Amino acid sequence: MKRLNILFVCGAGLGSSFACQMSAEDVLNKLGVDAKLDHSDISSAASAKPDIIITAQNFQTQFEKFTIDPKQTTIVYLKNIVSKAEIEEKITPVLKEKGVLA
């Protein structure tokens, strides 16, 4: 099975992206998904080409300024970046689409 590369993104690439990464780690463990997790700022994320970018809803307009190939990278926007329930709800269909969840 392919190991996904998931990037957590916030304005500076430090605080909120790391908090989101910790919450998502619990969700991914619960789902039995092995993924490479990292966190970054927005401008670095646009060129990183991960499988999935997880970020806060308020960064959507900033991401729209970058050219990110939707065939390669799926962007998941969260209202509450530390809500495990929201992360699970929004990432489960993406994981199925990427072929790592049945």
C-alpha positions in Angstrom: 0.0 0.0 0.0 1.2 3.5 -0.9 2.4 5.7 2.0 0.7 9.1 1.7 2.5 12.3 2.2 0.3 14.7 4.2 1.2 18.4 4.7 -0.4 20.5 7.4 -0.3 24.2 6.6 -0.7 27.5 8.5 0.6 31.1 8.0 4.0 30.6 9.5 4.3 26.8 9.4 4.7 26.5 13.1 1.9 26.8 15.6 -1.5 25.9 14.3 -0.2 23.5 11.6 1.6 21.5 14.2 -1.5 21.4 16.5 -3.6 20.2 13.5 -0.9 17.5 12.7 -1.1 16.1 16.3 -5.0 15.8 16.1 -4.8 14.2 12.6 -2.2 11.7 13.8 -4.7 10.3 16.3 -7.4 10.1 13.5 -5.0 8.4 11.1 -3.9 5.9 13.8 -7.5 5.1 14.6 -8.1 4.5 10.8 -5.0 2.4 10.5 -3.4 4.7 7.9 0.4 5.1 7.8 1.4 8.4 6.4 4.4 10.8 6.3 3.3 13.9 8.1 4.9 17.3 8.0 3.9 20.9 8.5 4.7 24.0 6.5 3.8 27.6 5.7 1.6 28.4 2.7 4.2 29.5 0.2 6.4 26.4 0.8 3.3 24.1 0.6 2.4 25.2 -2.9 5.7 23.8 -4.3 5.9 20.7 -2.0 3.5 18.5 -4.0 2.1 16.4 -1.2 -0.8 13.9 -1.6 -3.0 15.9 0.8 -2.8 19.4 2.3 -4.8 20.0 5.4 -5.3 23.6 6.4 -7.7 26.1 8.0 -10.7 27.3 6.0 -9.4 30.9 6.4 -6.4 30.1 4.1 -8.6 29.0 1.2 -8.3 32.4 -0.7 -4.5 32.3 -0.3 -4.3 28.8 -1.7 -6.4 29.8 -4.7 -3.5 32.1 -5.7 -1.2 29.1 -6.2 -1.3 26.5 -9.0 -1.8 23.2 -7.3 -2.6 20.2 -9.4 -5.8 18.7 -8.1 -5.0 15.3 -9.6 -1.9 15.1 -7.4 -2.8 17.1 -4.3 -6.1 17.2 -2.5 -6.6 20.2 -0.2 -8.8 19.7 2.9 -10.1 22.9 4.6 -11.1 22.7 8.2 -13.2 25.1 10.3 -11.7 23.8 13.5 -8.1 22.5 12.9 -7.9 20.6 16.1 -11.4 18.9 15.8 -10.7 15.2 15.4 -14.3 14.6 14.4 -14.1 17.2 11.6 -10.7 15.9 10.5 -12.0 12.3 10.3 -15.2 13.4 8.5 -13.3 15.3 5.9 -10.2 13.1 5.4 -12.0 9.7 5.2 -13.4 10.2 1.7 -10.0 11.6 0.5 -8.2 8.5 1.9 -10.7 6.3 0.1 -10.1 8.3 -3.1 -6.3 7.9 -2.7 -6.7 4.2 -2.3 -5.5 3.8 1.3 -8.9 3.1 2.9 -11.3 0.5 1.8 
